[in-house]
Coordinates of C-alpha atoms in Angstrom, one line a residue:
M1 CA -47.6 -58.3 13.8
E2 CA -49.6 -61.4 14.5
V3 CA -48.0 -64.7 15.7
Y4 CA -49.6 -67.7 14.1
T5 CA -49.4 -71.3 15.3
H6 CA -50.7 -74.4 13.6
I7 CA -50.1 -78.1 14.7
L8 CA -49.6 -80.6 11.8
P9 CA -51.1 -84.1 12.0
S10 CA -47.5 -85.5 13.1
G11 CA -47.4 -83.0 15.9
A12 CA -44.9 -80.8 14.1
T13 CA -45.4 -77.1 14.7
L14 CA -45.7 -74.3 12.3
T15 CA -45.1 -70.8 13.7
G16 CA -45.9 -67.8 11.6
Y17 CA -45.0 -64.1 11.9
L18 CA -47.6 -62.2 9.9
R19 CA -47.3 -58.5 9.1
D20 CA -50.5 -56.6 9.9
C21 CA -53.3 -56.1 7.5
T22 CA -53.9 -52.2 7.2
Q23 CA -56.1 -49.8 5.4
S24 CA -53.2 -47.5 4.9
M25 CA -51.0 -50.0 3.0
P26 CA -53.6 -52.0 1.1
R27 CA -51.0 -53.1 -1.7
F28 CA -49.3 -55.1 0.9
N29 CA -52.0 -56.8 2.8
T30 CA -51.2 -59.8 0.8
R31 CA -47.5 -60.8 0.9
P32 CA -45.1 -63.6 -0.4
A33 CA -44.1 -66.2 2.2
V34 CA -41.0 -67.8 3.4
L35 CA -40.9 -71.1 5.1
I36 CA -37.9 -71.8 7.2
C37 CA -36.6 -75.3 8.0
P38 CA -33.9 -75.1 10.7
G39 CA -31.0 -77.7 10.6
G40 CA -29.9 -80.0 13.3
G41 CA -28.9 -83.3 11.7
Y42 CA -32.5 -84.4 11.6
N43 CA -31.9 -84.9 15.4
H44 CA -33.3 -81.5 16.6
C45 CA -34.4 -78.2 15.1
S46 CA -31.7 -75.5 15.7
V47 CA -33.3 -72.3 17.4
R48 CA -30.3 -70.5 15.9
E49 CA -31.6 -71.2 12.4
G50 CA -35.3 -70.4 13.2
D51 CA -36.3 -66.9 14.6
P52 CA -33.0 -65.2 13.8
V53 CA -33.3 -66.1 10.2
A54 CA -37.0 -65.2 10.1
M55 CA -36.4 -61.5 11.2
P56 CA -34.5 -60.3 8.0
F57 CA -37.3 -61.8 5.8
L58 CA -40.0 -60.4 8.0
Q59 CA -38.3 -56.8 7.8
A60 CA -38.2 -57.4 3.9
G61 CA -42.0 -57.6 3.9
Y62 CA -42.6 -61.3 3.8
Q63 CA -45.0 -63.5 5.9
V64 CA -42.5 -65.8 7.6
F65 CA -43.1 -69.3 9.0
V66 CA -40.7 -71.5 10.9
L67 CA -41.3 -75.2 10.9
S68 CA -40.3 -77.5 13.9
Y69 CA -40.5 -80.8 12.0
T70 CA -40.4 -84.4 13.2
V71 CA -37.0 -85.5 14.4
A72 CA -37.8 -88.7 16.3
P73 CA -37.8 -91.6 16.5
A74 CA -35.2 -92.7 13.8
P75 CA -35.3 -93.7 11.2
L76 CA -37.6 -91.0 10.1
R77 CA -38.0 -92.1 6.6
W78 CA -40.5 -89.7 4.7
Q79 CA -42.0 -88.1 7.8
P80 CA -40.1 -84.8 7.8
L81 CA -40.9 -84.3 4.2
L82 CA -44.5 -85.0 4.9
D83 CA -44.3 -82.2 7.4
A84 CA -42.6 -79.7 5.2
A85 CA -44.8 -80.5 2.2
G86 CA -47.9 -80.4 4.5
A87 CA -46.7 -77.0 5.7
I88 CA -46.5 -75.6 2.2
L89 CA -49.9 -77.2 1.4
H90 CA -51.4 -75.5 4.5
L91 CA -50.1 -72.1 3.4
R92 CA -51.5 -72.4 -0.1
R93 CA -54.9 -73.8 1.2
N94 CA -55.1 -71.0 3.8
A95 CA -53.5 -68.3 1.8
G96 CA -56.4 -65.9 2.2
K97 CA -56.5 -66.2 6.0
L98 CA -52.8 -66.0 6.2
R99 CA -52.6 -63.2 3.7
V100 CA -50.1 -65.1 1.7
D101 CA -49.7 -65.0 -2.2
P102 CA -50.2 -68.6 -3.0
C103 CA -48.0 -68.3 -6.1
K104 CA -45.0 -66.9 -4.2
I105 CA -44.0 -69.3 -1.5
A106 CA -40.3 -69.8 -0.8
V107 CA -38.7 -72.5 1.4
C108 CA -35.4 -71.8 3.2
G109 CA -33.3 -74.5 5.0
F110 CA -30.0 -75.0 6.7
S111 CA -27.8 -78.1 6.9
A112 CA -30.2 -81.1 7.5
G113 CA -33.1 -78.5 7.1
G114 CA -31.5 -77.5 3.8
H115 CA -32.0 -81.2 2.6
L116 CA -35.6 -81.0 3.7
A117 CA -36.1 -77.6 2.0
A118 CA -34.6 -79.0 -1.2
S119 CA -36.5 -82.1 -1.0
T120 CA -39.8 -80.2 -1.1
A121 CA -38.7 -79.0 -4.6
I122 CA -37.0 -82.1 -5.8
L123 CA -39.2 -84.8 -4.3
W124 CA -42.3 -82.9 -4.3
D125 CA -44.0 -85.7 -6.7
A126 CA -42.6 -88.7 -4.8
E127 CA -45.4 -91.3 -4.3
P128 CA -45.3 -91.5 -0.5
V129 CA -45.8 -87.7 -0.3
R130 CA -48.5 -87.5 -2.9
C131 CA -50.5 -90.4 -1.4
A132 CA -50.0 -89.3 2.2
L133 CA -51.1 -85.7 1.6
G134 CA -53.6 -86.1 -1.1
I135 CA -51.7 -83.6 -3.3
H136 CA -53.2 -82.3 -6.5
G137 CA -50.7 -81.0 -9.1
K138 CA -47.9 -78.9 -7.7
E139 CA -49.8 -77.4 -4.8
A140 CA -47.1 -78.6 -2.3
R141 CA -44.1 -77.5 -4.2
P142 CA -42.4 -74.3 -3.3
D143 CA -41.8 -71.4 -5.7
A144 CA -38.2 -70.7 -4.8
V145 CA -35.6 -72.5 -2.7
L146 CA -33.0 -71.0 -0.5
L147 CA -30.3 -73.3 1.0
G148 CA -27.5 -72.6 3.5
Y149 CA -24.7 -75.3 3.7
P150 CA -27.2 -77.9 2.8
V151 CA -27.0 -81.6 3.3
I152 CA -27.5 -83.1 -0.4
S153 CA -25.6 -86.2 -1.1
A154 CA -25.7 -89.7 0.4
G155 CA -22.5 -90.5 -1.5
V156 CA -18.9 -90.0 -0.7
F157 CA -19.5 -86.5 0.6
A158 CA -22.5 -87.4 2.8
H159 CA -23.1 -86.1 6.3
A160 CA -23.6 -89.7 7.6
G161 CA -25.5 -88.7 10.8
S162 CA -28.2 -86.9 8.8
F163 CA -28.8 -90.0 6.6
D164 CA -28.6 -92.4 9.5
Q165 CA -31.3 -90.5 11.2
L166 CA -33.3 -90.2 8.1
A167 CA -33.1 -93.4 6.3
G168 CA -31.3 -95.7 8.7
Q169 CA -29.1 -98.4 6.8
D170 CA -31.8 -98.9 4.1
P171 CA -29.8 -98.4 0.9
A172 CA -32.7 -97.9 -1.4
L173 CA -34.2 -95.2 0.9
R174 CA -30.7 -93.5 1.3
A175 CA -30.4 -93.5 -2.6
A176 CA -34.0 -92.0 -2.8
F177 CA -32.7 -89.1 -0.5
S178 CA -29.6 -88.4 -2.3
L179 CA -31.0 -85.2 -4.1
E180 CA -28.5 -84.7 -6.6
K181 CA -29.6 -87.8 -8.4
H182 CA -33.2 -86.8 -8.7
V183 CA -33.0 -83.2 -10.1
Q184 CA -35.5 -82.6 -13.0
S185 CA -35.7 -79.7 -15.5
D186 CA -39.0 -78.4 -14.1
L187 CA -37.8 -77.0 -10.7
P188 CA -38.1 -73.8 -9.1
P189 CA -35.1 -71.5 -8.9
F190 CA -32.5 -72.0 -6.2
F191 CA -30.2 -69.9 -4.1
L192 CA -27.4 -71.7 -2.4
W193 CA -24.5 -70.6 -0.1
H194 CA -21.8 -72.6 1.6
T195 CA -18.3 -72.1 3.2
V196 CA -15.4 -73.8 1.4
D197 CA -13.9 -75.0 4.7
D198 CA -17.1 -76.3 6.3
G199 CA -15.8 -79.3 8.4
T200 CA -19.2 -80.9 8.9
V201 CA -21.0 -80.8 5.7
P202 CA -18.6 -80.8 2.8
V203 CA -19.0 -77.9 0.2
Q204 CA -19.2 -80.6 -2.4
N205 CA -22.9 -81.0 -1.4
S206 CA -23.7 -77.6 -2.8
L207 CA -21.4 -78.1 -5.7
L208 CA -23.0 -81.5 -6.7
L209 CA -26.5 -79.8 -6.5
A210 CA -25.3 -76.9 -8.5
Q211 CA -23.9 -79.4 -11.2
A212 CA -27.2 -81.2 -11.3
L213 CA -29.1 -78.0 -11.6
T214 CA -26.8 -76.8 -14.5
E215 CA -27.3 -80.1 -16.4
H216 CA -31.0 -79.7 -16.2
Q217 CA -31.1 -76.1 -16.9
V218 CA -32.5 -75.0 -13.6
S219 CA -32.0 -71.4 -12.6
Y220 CA -29.7 -71.0 -9.5
E221 CA -27.4 -68.6 -7.8
L222 CA -24.5 -70.1 -5.8
H223 CA -22.2 -68.2 -3.4
L224 CA -19.0 -69.7 -1.8
F225 CA -17.4 -68.1 1.1
P226 CA -13.8 -69.1 2.0
H227 CA -14.1 -69.4 5.8
G228 CA -16.9 -70.3 8.3
Q229 CA -17.9 -72.8 10.6
H230 CA -20.9 -75.1 9.9
G231 CA -24.2 -74.0 11.3
S232 CA -23.3 -70.3 10.9
S233 CA -27.0 -69.2 10.4
I234 CA -27.0 -65.4 9.8
C235 CA -23.3 -65.2 10.8
T236 CA -23.7 -62.6 13.7
R237 CA -22.7 -62.6 17.3
E238 CA -26.4 -63.3 18.2
V239 CA -26.0 -66.7 16.8
N240 CA -22.4 -67.2 18.1
T241 CA -20.8 -67.2 14.7
A242 CA -19.9 -63.7 13.9
N243 CA -18.5 -63.7 10.3
P244 CA -19.2 -60.3 8.6
H245 CA -17.9 -61.4 5.2
A246 CA -20.1 -64.6 5.0
A247 CA -23.0 -62.5 6.6
A248 CA -23.5 -60.9 3.2
W249 CA -25.5 -64.0 2.2
V250 CA -28.5 -62.5 3.9
G251 CA -28.8 -59.4 1.9
L252 CA -27.8 -61.4 -1.2
A253 CA -30.7 -63.7 -0.6
V254 CA -33.2 -61.1 0.2
R255 CA -32.3 -59.2 -3.0
W256 CA -32.4 -62.6 -5.0
L257 CA -35.8 -63.5 -3.7
A258 CA -37.2 -59.9 -4.4
E259 CA -36.1 -60.3 -8.1
T260 CA -37.3 -63.9 -8.3
F261 CA -40.8 -62.9 -6.9
Q262 CA -40.7 -59.5 -8.5
Y263 CA -41.6 -58.1 -5.0
S264 CA -40.1 -55.1 -3.1
L265 CA -41.1 -52.6 -0.6
Q266 CA -39.2 -49.9 -2.2

């Protein structure tokens, strides 16, 4: 395995875990990729939602990247999205060197990182992003999106801290980042999971996004688990949130992505 590090213009760090290139397994020298955006309320990037999440996807045969995006100073405005879209752009423009299939790049995010991951798919054509990165077409948009207990709405069910950190008290910017209001029909497929009794980011965030995806006929899969604290990551003792029932999301997500990308090691 090769560990790859790239520093984005903002100082954000992209760390990749690349499966080896071999002569004995030539069919798998180029692989789909998963870009992980940890949560942390746009205040920090949680290590519990970085490497521990990367490992199941690495084991399933993906090239996996973890993004430590910009979290200060507040308000961040568009900078985290510039980091995430810029990371996707970097993967596509360097697909050969990174042994990545440029047509099969997924983004996976949790909590505020889920908001960021969803933003790469929903706000991919926002003018600040296109102008800053010089994007052509859909080259910075992911091909699939996986979200765990995501921050979505700036409305009644908002996680106030995330939006304060991201948009301050600017009502226009807060509205721009309320993602359920900006869903379009031409989006990649989504996988979502949430716990119903999440006491930090209300489950309505995932439900509002699912409703918007339904209205615009965007493919998605939604899993709701009755119990589990916010920030559960992979729901194991390693990340201090052992929850065997909710931990099923990992296998479900891996199988969903394999079907979505028509990719399997089996």
